[in-house]
PDB file of C-alpha atoms in Angstrom:
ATOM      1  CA  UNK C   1       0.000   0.000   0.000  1.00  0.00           C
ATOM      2  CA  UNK C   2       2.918   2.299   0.939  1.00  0.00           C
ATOM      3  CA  UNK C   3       4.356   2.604  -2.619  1.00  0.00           C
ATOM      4  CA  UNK C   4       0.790   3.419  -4.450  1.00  0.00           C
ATOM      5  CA  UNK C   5       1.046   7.187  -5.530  1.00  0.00           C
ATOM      6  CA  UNK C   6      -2.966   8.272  -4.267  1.00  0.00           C
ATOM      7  CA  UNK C   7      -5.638   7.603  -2.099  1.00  0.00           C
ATOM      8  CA  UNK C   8      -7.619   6.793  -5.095  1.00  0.00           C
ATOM      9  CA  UNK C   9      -5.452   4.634  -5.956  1.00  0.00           C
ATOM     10  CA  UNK C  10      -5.291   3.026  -2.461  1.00  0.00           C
ATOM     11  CA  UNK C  11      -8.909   3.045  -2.377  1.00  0.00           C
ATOM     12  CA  UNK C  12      -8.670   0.820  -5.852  1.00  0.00           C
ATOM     13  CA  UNK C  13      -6.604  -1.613  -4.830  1.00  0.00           C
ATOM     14  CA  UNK C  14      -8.361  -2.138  -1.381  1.00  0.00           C
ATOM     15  CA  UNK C  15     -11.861  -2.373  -3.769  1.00  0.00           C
ATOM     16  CA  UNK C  16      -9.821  -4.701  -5.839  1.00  0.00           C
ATOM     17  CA  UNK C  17      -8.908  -6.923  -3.078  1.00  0.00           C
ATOM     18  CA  UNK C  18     -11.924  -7.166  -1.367  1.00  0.00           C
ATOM     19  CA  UNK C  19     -13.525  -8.259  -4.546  1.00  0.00           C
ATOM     20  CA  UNK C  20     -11.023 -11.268  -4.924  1.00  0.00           C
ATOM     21  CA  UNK C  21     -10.672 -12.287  -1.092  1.00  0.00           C
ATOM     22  CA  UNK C  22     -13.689 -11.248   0.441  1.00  0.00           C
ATOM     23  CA  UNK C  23     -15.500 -13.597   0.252  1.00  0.00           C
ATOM     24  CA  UNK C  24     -13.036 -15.887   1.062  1.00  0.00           C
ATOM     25  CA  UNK C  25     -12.252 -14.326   4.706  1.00  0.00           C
ATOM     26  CA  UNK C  26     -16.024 -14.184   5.070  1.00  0.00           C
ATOM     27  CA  UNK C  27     -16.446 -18.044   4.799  1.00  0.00           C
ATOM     28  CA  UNK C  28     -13.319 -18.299   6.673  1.00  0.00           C
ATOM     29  CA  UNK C  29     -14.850 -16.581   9.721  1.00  0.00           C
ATOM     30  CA  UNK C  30     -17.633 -18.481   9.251  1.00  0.00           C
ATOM     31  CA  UNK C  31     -15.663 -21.573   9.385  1.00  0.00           C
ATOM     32  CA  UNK C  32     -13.332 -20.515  12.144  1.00  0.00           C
ATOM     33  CA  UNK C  33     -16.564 -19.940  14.394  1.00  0.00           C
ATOM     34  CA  UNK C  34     -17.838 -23.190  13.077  1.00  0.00           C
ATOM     35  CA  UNK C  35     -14.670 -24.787  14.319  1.00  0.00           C
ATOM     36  CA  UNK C  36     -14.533 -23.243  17.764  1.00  0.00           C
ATOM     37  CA  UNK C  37     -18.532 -24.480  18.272  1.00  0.00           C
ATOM     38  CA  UNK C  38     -16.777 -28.165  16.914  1.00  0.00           C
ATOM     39  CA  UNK C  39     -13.939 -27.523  19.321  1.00  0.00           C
ATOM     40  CA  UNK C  40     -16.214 -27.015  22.602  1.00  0.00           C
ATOM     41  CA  UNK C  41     -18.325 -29.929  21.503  1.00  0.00           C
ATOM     42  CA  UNK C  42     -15.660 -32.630  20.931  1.00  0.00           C
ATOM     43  CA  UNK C  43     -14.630 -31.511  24.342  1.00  0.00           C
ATOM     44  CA  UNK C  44     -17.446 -31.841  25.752  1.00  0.00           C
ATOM     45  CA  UNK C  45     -17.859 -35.505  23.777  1.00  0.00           C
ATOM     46  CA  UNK C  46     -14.545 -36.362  25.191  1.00  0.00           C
ATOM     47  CA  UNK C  47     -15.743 -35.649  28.227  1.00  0.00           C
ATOM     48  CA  UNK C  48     -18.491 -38.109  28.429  1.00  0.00           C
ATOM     49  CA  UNK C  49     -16.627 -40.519  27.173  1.00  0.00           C
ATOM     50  CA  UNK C  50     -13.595 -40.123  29.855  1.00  0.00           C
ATOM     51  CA  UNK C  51     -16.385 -40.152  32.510  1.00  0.00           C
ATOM     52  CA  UNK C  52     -17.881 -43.100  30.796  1.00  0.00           C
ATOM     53  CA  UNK C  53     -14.714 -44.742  30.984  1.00  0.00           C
ATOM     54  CA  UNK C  54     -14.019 -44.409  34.520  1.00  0.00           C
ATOM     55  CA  UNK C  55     -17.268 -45.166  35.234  1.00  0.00           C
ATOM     56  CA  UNK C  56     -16.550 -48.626  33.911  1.00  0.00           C
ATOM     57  CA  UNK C  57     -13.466 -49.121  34.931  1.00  0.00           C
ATOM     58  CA  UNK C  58     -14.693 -48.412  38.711  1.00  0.00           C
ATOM     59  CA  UNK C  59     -16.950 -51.402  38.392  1.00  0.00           C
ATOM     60  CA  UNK C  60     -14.764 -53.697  37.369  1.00  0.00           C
ATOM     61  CA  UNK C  61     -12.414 -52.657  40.112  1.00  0.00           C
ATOM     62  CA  UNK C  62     -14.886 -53.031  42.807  1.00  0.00           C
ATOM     63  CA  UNK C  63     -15.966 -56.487  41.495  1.00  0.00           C
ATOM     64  CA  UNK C  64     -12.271 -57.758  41.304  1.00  0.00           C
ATOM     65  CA  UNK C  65     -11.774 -56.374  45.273  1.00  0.00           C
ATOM     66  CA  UNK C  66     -12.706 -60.257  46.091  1.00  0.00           C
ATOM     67  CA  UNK C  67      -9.610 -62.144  45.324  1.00  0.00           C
ATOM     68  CA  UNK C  68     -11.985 -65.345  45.498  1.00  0.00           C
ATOM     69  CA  UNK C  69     -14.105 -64.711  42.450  1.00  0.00           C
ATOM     70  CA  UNK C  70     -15.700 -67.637  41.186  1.00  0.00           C
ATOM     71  CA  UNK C  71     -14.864 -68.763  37.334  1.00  0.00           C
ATOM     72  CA  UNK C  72     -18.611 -67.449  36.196  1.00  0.00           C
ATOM     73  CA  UNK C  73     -17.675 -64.317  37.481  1.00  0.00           C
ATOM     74  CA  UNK C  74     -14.220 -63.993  35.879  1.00  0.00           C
ATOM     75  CA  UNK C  75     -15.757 -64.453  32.735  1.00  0.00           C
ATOM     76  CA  UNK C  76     -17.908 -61.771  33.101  1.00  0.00           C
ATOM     77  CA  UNK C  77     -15.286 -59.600  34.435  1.00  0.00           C
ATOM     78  CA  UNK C  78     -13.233 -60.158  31.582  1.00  0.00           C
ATOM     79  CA  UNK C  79     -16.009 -59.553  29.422  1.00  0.00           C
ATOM     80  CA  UNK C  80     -16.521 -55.916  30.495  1.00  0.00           C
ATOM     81  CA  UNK C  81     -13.137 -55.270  30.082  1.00  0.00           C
ATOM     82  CA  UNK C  82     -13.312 -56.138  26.407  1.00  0.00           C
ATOM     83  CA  UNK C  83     -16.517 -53.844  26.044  1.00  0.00           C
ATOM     84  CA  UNK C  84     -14.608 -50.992  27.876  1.00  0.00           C
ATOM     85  CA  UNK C  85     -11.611 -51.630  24.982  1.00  0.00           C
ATOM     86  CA  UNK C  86     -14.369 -51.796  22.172  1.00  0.00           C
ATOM     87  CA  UNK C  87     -15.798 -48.634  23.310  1.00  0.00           C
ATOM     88  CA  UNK C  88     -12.864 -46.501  25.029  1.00  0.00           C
ATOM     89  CA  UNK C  89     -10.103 -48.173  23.586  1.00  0.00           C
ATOM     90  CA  UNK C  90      -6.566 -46.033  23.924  1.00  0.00           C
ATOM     91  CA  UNK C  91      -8.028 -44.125  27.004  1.00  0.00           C
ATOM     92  CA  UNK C  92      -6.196 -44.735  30.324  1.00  0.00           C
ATOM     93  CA  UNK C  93      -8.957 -46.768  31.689  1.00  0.00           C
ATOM     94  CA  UNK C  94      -8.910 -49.489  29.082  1.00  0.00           C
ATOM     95  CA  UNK C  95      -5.285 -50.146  29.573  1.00  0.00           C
ATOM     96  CA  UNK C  96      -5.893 -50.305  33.305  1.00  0.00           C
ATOM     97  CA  UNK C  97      -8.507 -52.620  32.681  1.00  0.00           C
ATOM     98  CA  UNK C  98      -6.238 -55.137  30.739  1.00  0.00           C
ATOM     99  CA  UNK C  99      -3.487 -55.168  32.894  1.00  0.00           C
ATOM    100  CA  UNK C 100      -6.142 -56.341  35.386  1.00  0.00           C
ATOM    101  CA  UNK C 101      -7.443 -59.003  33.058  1.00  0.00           C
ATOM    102  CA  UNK C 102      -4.237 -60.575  32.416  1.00  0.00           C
ATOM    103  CA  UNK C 103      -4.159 -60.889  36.392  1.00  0.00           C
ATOM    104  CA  UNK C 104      -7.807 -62.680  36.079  1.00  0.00           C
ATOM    105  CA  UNK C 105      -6.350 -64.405  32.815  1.00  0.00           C
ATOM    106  CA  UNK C 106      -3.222 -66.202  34.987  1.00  0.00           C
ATOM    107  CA  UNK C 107      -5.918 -67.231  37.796  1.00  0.00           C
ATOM    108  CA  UNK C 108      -7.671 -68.979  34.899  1.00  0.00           C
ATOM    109  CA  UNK C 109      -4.360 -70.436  33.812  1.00  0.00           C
ATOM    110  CA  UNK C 110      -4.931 -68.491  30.765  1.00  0.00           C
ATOM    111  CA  UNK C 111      -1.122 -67.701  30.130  1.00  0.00           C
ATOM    112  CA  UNK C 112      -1.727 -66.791  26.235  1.00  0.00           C
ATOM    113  CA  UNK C 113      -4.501 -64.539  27.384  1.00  0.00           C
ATOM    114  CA  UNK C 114      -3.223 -62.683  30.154  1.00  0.00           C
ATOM    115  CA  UNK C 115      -0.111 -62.240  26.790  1.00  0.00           C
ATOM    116  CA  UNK C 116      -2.496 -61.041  24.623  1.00  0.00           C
ATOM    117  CA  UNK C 117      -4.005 -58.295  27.113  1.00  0.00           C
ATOM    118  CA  UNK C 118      -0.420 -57.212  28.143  1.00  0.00           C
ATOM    119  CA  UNK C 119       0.793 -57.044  24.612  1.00  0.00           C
ATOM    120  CA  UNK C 120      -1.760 -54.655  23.715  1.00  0.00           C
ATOM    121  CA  UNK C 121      -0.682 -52.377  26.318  1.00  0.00           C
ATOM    122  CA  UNK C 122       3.098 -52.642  25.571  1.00  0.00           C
ATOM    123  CA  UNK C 123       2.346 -52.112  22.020  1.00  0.00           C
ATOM    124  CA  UNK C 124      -0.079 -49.574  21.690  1.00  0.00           C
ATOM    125  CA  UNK C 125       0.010 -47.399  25.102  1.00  0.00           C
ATOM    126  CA  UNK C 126       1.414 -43.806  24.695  1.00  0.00           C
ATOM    127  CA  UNK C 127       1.825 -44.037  28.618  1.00  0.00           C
ATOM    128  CA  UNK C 128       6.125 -45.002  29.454  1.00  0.00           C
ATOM    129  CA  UNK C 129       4.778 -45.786  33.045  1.00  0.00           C
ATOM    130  CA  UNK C 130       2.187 -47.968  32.009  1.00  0.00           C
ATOM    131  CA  UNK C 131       3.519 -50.044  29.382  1.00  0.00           C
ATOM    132  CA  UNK C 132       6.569 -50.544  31.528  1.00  0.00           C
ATOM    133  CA  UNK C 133       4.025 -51.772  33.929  1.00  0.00           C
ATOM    134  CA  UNK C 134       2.899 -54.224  30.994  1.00  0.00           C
ATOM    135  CA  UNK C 135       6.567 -55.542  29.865  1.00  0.00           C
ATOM    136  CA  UNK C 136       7.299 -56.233  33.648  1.00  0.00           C
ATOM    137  CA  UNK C 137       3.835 -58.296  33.632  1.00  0.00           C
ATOM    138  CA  UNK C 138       4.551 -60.152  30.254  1.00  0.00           C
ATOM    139  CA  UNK C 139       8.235 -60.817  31.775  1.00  0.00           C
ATOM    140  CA  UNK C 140       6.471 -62.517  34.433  1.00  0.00           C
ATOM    141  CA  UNK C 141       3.748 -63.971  32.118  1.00  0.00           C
ATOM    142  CA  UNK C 142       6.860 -65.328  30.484  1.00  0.00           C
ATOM    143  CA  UNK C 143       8.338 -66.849  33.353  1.00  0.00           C
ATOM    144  CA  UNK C 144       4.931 -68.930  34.670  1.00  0.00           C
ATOM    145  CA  UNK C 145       5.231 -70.102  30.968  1.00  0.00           C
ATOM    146  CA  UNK C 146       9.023 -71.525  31.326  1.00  0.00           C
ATOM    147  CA  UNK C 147      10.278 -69.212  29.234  1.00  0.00           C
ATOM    148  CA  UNK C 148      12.949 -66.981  30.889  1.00  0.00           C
ATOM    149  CA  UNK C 149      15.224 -65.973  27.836  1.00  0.00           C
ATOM    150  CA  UNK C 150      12.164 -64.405  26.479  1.00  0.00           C
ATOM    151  CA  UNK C 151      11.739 -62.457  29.905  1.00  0.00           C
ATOM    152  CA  UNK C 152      15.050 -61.335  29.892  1.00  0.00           C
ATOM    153  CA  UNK C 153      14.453 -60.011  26.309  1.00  0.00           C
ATOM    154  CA  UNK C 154      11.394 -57.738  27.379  1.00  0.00           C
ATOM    155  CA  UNK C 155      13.090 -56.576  30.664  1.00  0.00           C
ATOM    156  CA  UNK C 156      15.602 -54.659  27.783  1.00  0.00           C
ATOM    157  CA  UNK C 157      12.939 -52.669  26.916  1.00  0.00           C
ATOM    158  CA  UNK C 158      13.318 -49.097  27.840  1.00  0.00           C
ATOM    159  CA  UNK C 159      10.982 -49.807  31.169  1.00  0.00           C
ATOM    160  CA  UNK C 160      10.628 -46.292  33.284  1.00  0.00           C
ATOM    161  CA  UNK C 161      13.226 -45.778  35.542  1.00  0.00           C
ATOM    162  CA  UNK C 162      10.757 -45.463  38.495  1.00  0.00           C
ATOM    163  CA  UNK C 163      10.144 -49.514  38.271  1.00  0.00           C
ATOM    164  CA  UNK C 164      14.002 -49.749  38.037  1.00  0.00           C
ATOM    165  CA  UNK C 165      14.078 -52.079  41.491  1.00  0.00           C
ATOM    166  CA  UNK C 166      11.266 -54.481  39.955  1.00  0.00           C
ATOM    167  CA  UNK C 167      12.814 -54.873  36.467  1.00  0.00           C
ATOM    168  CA  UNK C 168      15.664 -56.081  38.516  1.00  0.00           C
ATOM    169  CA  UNK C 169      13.874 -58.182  40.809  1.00  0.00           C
ATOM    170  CA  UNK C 170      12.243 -59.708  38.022  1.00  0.00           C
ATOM    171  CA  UNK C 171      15.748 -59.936  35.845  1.00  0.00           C
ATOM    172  CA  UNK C 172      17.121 -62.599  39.210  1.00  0.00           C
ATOM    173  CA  UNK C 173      13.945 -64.401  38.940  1.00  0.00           C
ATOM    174  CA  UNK C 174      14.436 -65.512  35.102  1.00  0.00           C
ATOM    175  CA  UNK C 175      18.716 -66.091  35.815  1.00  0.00           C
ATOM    176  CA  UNK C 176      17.205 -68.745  38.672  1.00  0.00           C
ATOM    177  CA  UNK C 177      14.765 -69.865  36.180  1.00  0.00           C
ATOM    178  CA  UNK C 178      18.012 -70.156  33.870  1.00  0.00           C
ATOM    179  CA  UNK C 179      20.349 -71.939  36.799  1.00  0.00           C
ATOM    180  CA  UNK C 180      22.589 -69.260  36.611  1.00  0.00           C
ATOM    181  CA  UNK C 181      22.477 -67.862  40.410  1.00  0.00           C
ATOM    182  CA  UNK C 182      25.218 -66.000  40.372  1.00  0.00           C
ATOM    183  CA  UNK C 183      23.798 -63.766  37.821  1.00  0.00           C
ATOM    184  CA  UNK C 184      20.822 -63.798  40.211  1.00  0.00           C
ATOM    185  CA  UNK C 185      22.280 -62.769  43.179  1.00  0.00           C
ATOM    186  CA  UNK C 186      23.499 -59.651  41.430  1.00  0.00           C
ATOM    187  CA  UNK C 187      20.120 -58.864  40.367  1.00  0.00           C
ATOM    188  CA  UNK C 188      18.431 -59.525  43.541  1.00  0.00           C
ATOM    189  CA  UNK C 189      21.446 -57.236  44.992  1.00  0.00           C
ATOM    190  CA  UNK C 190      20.581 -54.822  42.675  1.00  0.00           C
ATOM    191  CA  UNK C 191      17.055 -54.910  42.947  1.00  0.00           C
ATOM    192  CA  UNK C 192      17.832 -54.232  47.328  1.00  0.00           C
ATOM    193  CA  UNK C 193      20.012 -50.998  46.534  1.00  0.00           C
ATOM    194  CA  UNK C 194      17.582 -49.666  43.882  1.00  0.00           C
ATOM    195  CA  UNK C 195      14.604 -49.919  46.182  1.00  0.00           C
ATOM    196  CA  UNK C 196      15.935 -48.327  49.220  1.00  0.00           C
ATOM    197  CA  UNK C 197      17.750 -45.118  46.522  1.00  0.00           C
ATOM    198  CA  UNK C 198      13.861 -44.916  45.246  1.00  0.00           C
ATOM    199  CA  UNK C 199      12.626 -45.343  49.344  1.00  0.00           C
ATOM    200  CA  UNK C 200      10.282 -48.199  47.651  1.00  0.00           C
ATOM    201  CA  UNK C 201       9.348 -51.638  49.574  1.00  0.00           C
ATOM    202  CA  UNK C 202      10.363 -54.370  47.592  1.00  0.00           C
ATOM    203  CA  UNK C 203       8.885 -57.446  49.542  1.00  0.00           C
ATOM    204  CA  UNK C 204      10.416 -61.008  49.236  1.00  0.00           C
ATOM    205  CA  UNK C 205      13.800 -59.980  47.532  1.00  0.00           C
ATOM    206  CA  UNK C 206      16.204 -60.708  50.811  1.00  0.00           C
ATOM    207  CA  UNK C 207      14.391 -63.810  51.430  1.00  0.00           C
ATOM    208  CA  UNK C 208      15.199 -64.749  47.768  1.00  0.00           C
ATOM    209  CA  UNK C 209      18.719 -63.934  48.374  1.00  0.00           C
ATOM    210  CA  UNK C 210      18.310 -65.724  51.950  1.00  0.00           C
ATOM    211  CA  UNK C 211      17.205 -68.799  50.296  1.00  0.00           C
ATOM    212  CA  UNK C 212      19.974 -69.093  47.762  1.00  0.00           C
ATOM    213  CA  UNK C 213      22.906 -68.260  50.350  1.00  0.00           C
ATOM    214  CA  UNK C 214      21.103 -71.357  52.273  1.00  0.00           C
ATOM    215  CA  UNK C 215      21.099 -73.550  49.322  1.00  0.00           C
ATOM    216  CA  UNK C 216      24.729 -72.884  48.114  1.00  0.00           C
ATOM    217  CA  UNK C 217      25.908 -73.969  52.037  1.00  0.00           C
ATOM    218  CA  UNK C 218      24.367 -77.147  51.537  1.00  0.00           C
ATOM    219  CA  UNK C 219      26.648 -77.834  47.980  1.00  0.00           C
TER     220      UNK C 219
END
């Protein structure tokens, strides 16, 4: 505008441009308003759905609070779990709800299940803290199965440093699974000074390491 020689022809060139972009910013503003009135409704959809999710997720954590459930109602435990993941799959509350699954899943002796639930979580979960949660559960899954090499493969994966003292708890449980109890002192060792750096109870760990002093002395 600053190097046009009039207002005229200022005035020309604005005419000029309104003519060719006008109506363009017009149906952009309409648009833009249309998007913010999308925007507040997709919150408040996600919304809904979040408290929908937790809604679910609350019953099926208050009818898992009875560690005796009987087999009819594991199923339908289980069940609702699979409904939360058809309906509010990715959201926190799903991926809670199959790491509890693959609990109800190794109760049932269902060691491919309980891998299928926790391999959904390690593979698709955006969360560090909970799919590290899920490879330290598929290590173990691994382990019931009498498989500890591929145990020792998923504790490499980069597992959040806050469940450091568990990955190494669970690392001497696959050595002994292996024979190799040197190795799984070290871990267990480990797995001690980790949890008392982090001020976390690690339960059972000494009396692993207890147990293995006692069975070397009688070699």
């Amino acid at each position: 505008m600053a190097e046009l020689r009039s207002d005229e022809e200022q005035l020309d060139a604005v005419k000029r441009w309104w003519k060719e972009n006008g109506i363009s910013l017009v149906a952009g503003a309409v648009l833009a308003g249309a998007g913010v009135f999308g925007w507040h409704a997709w919150q408040n959809y996600q919304q809904g759905q979040s408290e929908s999710a937790s809604m679910r997720y609350q019953q099926i954590v208050n009818m898992t609070t009875n560690n005796e459930l009987a087999d009819d109602d594991v199923a339908s435990v289980r069940e609702m779990v699979s409904e939360l993941n058809d309906e509010h799959g990715n959201t926190l509350y799903a991926e809670l709800a199959l790491l509890l699954d693959a609990r109800l899943a190794v109760q049932q002796d269902d060691l491919e299940g309980a891998k299928a639930s926790l391999e959904s979580v390690a593979n698709d979960s955006s969360r560090r803290y909970v799919q590290s949660l899920a490879w330290l559960r598929l290590a173990r899954v691994e382990l019931a199965d009498g498989n500890p090499d591929e145990a020792l493969a998923l504790l490499e994966k980069p597992i959040s440093d806050a469940l450091a003292a568990q990955r190494a708890n669970v690392r001497g449980d696959a050595f002994v699974a292996k024979g190799d109890t040197d190795a799984a002192r070290d871990a267990w060792e480990n797995a001690m000074e980790l949890a008392q750096t982090q001020d976390q109870p690690l339960y059972g760990v000494q009396f692993k390491l207890d147990d293995l002093g006692a069975e070397e002395a009688t070699q």
